Short mmCIF file of C-alpha atoms in Angstrom, two decimals:
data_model
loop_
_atom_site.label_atom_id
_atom_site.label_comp_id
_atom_site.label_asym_id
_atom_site.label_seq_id
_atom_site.Cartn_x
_atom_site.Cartn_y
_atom_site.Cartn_z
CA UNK A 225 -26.84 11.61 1.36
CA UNK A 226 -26.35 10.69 -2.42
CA UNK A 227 -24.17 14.22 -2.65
CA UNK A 228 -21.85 13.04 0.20
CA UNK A 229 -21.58 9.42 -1.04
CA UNK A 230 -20.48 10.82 -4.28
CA UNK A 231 -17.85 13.53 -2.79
CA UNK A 232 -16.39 10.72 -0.92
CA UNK A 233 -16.13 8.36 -3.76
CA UNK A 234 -14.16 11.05 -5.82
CA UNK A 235 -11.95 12.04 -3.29
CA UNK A 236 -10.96 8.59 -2.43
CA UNK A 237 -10.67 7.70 -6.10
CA UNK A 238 -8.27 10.96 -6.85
CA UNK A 239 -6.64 10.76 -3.62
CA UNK A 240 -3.61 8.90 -5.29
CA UNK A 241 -3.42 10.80 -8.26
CA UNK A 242 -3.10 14.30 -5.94
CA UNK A 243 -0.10 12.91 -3.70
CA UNK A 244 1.46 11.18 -6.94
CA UNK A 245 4.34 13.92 -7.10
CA UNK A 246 4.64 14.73 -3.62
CA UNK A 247 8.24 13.37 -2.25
CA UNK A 248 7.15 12.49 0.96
CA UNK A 249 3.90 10.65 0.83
CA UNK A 250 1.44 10.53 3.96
CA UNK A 251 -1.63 9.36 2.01
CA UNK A 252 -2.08 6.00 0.39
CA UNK A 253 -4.56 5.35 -2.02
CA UNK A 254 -6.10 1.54 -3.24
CA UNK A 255 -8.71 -0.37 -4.60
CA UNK A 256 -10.52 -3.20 -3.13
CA UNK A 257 -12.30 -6.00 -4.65
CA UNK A 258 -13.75 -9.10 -3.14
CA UNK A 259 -16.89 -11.13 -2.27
CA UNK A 260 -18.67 -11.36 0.61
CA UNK A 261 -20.05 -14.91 1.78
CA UNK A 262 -23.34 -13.10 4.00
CA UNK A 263 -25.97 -14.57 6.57
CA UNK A 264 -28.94 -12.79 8.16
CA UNK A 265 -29.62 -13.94 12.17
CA UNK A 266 -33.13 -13.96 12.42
CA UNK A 267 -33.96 -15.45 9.46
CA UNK A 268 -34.43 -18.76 10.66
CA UNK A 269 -31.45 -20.24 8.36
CA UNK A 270 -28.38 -20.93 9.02
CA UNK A 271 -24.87 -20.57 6.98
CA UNK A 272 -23.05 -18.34 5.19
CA UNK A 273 -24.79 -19.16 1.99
CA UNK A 274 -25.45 -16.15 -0.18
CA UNK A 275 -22.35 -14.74 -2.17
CA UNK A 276 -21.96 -10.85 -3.12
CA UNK A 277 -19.60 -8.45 -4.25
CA UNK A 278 -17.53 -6.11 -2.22
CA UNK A 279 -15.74 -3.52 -3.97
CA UNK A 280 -14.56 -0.17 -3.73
CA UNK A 281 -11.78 2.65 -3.63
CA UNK A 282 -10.19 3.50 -0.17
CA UNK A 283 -7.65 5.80 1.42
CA UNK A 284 -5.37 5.07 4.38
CA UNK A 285 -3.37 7.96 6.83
CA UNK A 286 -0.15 6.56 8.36
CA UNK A 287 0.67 7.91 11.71
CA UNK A 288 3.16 7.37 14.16
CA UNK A 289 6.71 7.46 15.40
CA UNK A 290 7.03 4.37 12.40
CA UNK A 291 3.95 4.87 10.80
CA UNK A 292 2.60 1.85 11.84
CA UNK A 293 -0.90 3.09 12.84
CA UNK A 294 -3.09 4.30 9.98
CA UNK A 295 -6.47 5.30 10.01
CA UNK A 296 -8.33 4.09 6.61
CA UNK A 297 -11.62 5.50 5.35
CA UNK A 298 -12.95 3.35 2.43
CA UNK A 299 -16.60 3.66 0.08
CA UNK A 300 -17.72 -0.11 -0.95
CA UNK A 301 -20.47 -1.60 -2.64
CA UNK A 302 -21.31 -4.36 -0.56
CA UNK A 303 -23.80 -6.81 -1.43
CA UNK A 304 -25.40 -8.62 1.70
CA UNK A 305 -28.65 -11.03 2.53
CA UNK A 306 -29.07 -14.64 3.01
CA UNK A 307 -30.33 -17.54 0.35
CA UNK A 308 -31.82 -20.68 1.34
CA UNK A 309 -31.76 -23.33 -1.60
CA UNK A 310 -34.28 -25.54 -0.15
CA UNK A 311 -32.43 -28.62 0.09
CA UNK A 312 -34.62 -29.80 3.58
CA UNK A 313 -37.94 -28.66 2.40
CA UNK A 314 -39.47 -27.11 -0.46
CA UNK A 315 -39.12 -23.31 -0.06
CA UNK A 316 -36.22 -21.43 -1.78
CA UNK A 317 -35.57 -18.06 -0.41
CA UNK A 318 -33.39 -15.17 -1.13
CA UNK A 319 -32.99 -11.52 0.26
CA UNK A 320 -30.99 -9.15 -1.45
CA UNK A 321 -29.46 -6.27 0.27
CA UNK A 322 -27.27 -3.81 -1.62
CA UNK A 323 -25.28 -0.89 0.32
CA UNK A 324 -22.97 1.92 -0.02
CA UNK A 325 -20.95 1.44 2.63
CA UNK A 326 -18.33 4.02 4.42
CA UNK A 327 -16.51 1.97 6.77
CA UNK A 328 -13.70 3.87 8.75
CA UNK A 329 -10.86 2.14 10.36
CA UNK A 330 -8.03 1.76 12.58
CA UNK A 331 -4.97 -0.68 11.70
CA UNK A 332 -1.64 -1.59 12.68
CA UNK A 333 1.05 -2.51 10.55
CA UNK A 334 3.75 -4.77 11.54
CA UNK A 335 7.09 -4.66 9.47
CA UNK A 336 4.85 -3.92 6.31
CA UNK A 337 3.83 -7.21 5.73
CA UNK A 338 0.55 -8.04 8.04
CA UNK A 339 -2.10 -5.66 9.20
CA UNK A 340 -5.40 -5.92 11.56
CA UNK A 341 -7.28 -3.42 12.09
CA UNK A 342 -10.96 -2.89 13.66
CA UNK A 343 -13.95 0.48 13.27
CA UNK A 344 -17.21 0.77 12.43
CA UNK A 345 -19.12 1.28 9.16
CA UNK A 346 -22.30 3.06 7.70
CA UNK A 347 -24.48 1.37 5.25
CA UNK A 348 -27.24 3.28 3.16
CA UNK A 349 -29.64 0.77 1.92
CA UNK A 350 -29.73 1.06 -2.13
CA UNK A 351 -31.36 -2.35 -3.56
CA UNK A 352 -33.51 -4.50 -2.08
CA UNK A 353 -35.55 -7.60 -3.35
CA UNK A 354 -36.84 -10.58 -1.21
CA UNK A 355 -38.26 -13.59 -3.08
CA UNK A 356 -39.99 -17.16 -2.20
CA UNK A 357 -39.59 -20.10 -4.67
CA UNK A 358 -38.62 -17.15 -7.66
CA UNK A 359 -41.47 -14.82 -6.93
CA UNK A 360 -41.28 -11.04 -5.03
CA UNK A 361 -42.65 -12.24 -2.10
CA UNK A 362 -41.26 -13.26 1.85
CA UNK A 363 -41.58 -15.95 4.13
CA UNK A 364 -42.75 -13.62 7.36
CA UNK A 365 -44.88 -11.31 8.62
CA UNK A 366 -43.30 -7.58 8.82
CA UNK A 367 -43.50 -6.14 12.32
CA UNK A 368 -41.02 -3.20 11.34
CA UNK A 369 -40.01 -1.53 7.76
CA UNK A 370 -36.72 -2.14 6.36
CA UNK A 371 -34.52 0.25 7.49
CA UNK A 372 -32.36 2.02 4.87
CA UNK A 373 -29.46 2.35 7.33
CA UNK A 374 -27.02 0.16 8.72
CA UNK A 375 -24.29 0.50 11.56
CA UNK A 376 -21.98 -2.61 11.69
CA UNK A 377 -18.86 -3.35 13.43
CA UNK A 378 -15.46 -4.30 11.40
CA UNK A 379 -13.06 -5.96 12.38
CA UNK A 380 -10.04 -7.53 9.54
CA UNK A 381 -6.63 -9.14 9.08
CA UNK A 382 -4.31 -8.36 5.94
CA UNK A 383 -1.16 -9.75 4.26
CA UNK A 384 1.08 -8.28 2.06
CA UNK A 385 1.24 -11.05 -1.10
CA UNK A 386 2.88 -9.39 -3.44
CA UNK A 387 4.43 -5.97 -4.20
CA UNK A 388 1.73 -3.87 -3.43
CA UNK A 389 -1.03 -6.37 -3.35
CA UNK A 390 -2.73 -7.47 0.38
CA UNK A 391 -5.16 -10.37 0.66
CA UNK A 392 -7.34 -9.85 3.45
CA UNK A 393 -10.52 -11.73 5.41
CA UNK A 394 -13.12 -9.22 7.07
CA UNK A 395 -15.67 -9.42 9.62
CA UNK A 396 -18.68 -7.34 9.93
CA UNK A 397 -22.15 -7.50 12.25
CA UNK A 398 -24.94 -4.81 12.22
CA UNK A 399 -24.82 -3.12 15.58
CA UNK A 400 -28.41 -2.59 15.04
CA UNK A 401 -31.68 -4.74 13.43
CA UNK A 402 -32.69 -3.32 10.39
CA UNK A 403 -36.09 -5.16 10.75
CA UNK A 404 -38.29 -7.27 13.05
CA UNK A 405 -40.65 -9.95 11.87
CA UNK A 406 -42.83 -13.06 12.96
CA UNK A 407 -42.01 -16.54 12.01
CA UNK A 408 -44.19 -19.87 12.43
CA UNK A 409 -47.37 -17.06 11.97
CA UNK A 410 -49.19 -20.39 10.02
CA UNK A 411 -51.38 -22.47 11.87
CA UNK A 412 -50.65 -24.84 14.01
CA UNK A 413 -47.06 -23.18 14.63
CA UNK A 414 -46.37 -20.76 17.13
CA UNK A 415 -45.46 -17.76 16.11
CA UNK A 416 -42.34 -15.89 17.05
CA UNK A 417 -40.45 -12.68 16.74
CA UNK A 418 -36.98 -12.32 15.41
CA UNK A 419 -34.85 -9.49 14.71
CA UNK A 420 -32.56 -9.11 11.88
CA UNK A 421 -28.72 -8.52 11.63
CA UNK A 422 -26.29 -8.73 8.70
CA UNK A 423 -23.69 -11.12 9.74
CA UNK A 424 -20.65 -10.63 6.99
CA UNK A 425 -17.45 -12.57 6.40
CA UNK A 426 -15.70 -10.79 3.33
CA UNK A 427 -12.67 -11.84 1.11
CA UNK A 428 -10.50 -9.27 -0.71
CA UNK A 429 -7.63 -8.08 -2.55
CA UNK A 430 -6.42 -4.65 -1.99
CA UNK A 431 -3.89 -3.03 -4.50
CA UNK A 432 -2.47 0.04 -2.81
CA UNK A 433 -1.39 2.68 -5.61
CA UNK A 434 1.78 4.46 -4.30
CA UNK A 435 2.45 1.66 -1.22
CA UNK A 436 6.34 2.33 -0.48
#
């Protein structure tokens, strides 16, 4: 897994640099960077509360009578979790969960200036830390490991800003819990399962290198 991440990372980072000279380009090349504003459903909070980064190279293949279509393959580092500040009670709580992400996508293009697209993306779990009120430790009881993989849905709207600059908003949900757990386990509650999903609104600027 850590071989492939790495093959894809170079070839979408020299991607632009290997089409550079070639008259009539069919593969764009970028850069992404952004922050994701992240939630986890299950967790018994609520609101987009916990901020990470999401950044990464990507490459894009126009197709099409216009070259409207384009399929996009990208590799991020994309920080998601949830944080709780304890503003109604007295428990702070914050989960960290760091991927590599490959998402691959399908977007239309209209007159060069606004693009939506929607795919799918794969995750590999690579940092993880949960803590209560600053220490490593978790408000629930574990019913299932962590899983170190994650399947999410995309879906995303861009506009062209400037030049060769987009601005773009992002919405992502794992297709899949990546962990079960019981809430209310302390006496007298009631306790209660939940599963977890990553629930992800991101915010980003794309430069695309050789965008005509």
């Amino acid at each position: 897994m850590v071989r492939t991440l790495r093959a894809l990372f170079l070839f979408c980072l020299l991607s632009p640099a290997m089409i550079s000279g070639v008259k009539a380009q069919r593969i764009l090349g970028g850069v992404s960077l952004g922050m994701n504003l992240t939630q986890v459903d299950g967790d018994e909070y609520y609101g987009f509360h916990k901020v990470g980064l999401n950044v990464g190279p990507m490459v894009s293949v126009p197709f099409g009578t216009k070259n409207q279509w384009s399929v996009t393959l990208e590799l991020l580092y994309s920080q998601k979790g949830s944080y709780h500040g304890g503003k109604a009670d007295s428990t702070t709580f914050r989960l960290n969960l760091d991927y590599a992400e490959i998402p691959l996508m399908v977007h239309y293009t209209d007159k060069k200036l606004i693009s939506g697209g929607v795919g799918f993306a794969y995750g590999r779990l690579i940092n993880y830390r949960e803590t209560k009120n600053s220490f490593f430790d978790s408000i629930y009881l574990y019913q299932t490991g962590l899983s170190n993989n994650d399947l999410s849905l995309l879906a995303d709207v861009k506009v062209r800003i400037w030049n060769k600059l987009w601005a773009g908003i992002r919405y992502q949900y794992t297709m899949k819990s990546f962990r079960t757990v019981l809430v209310n386990y302390q006496f007298p509650l009631v306790p209660e399962t939940r599963r977890q999903y990553n629930n992800v609104i991101s915010i980003r600027l794309t430069w695309v290198f050789n965008q005509p």
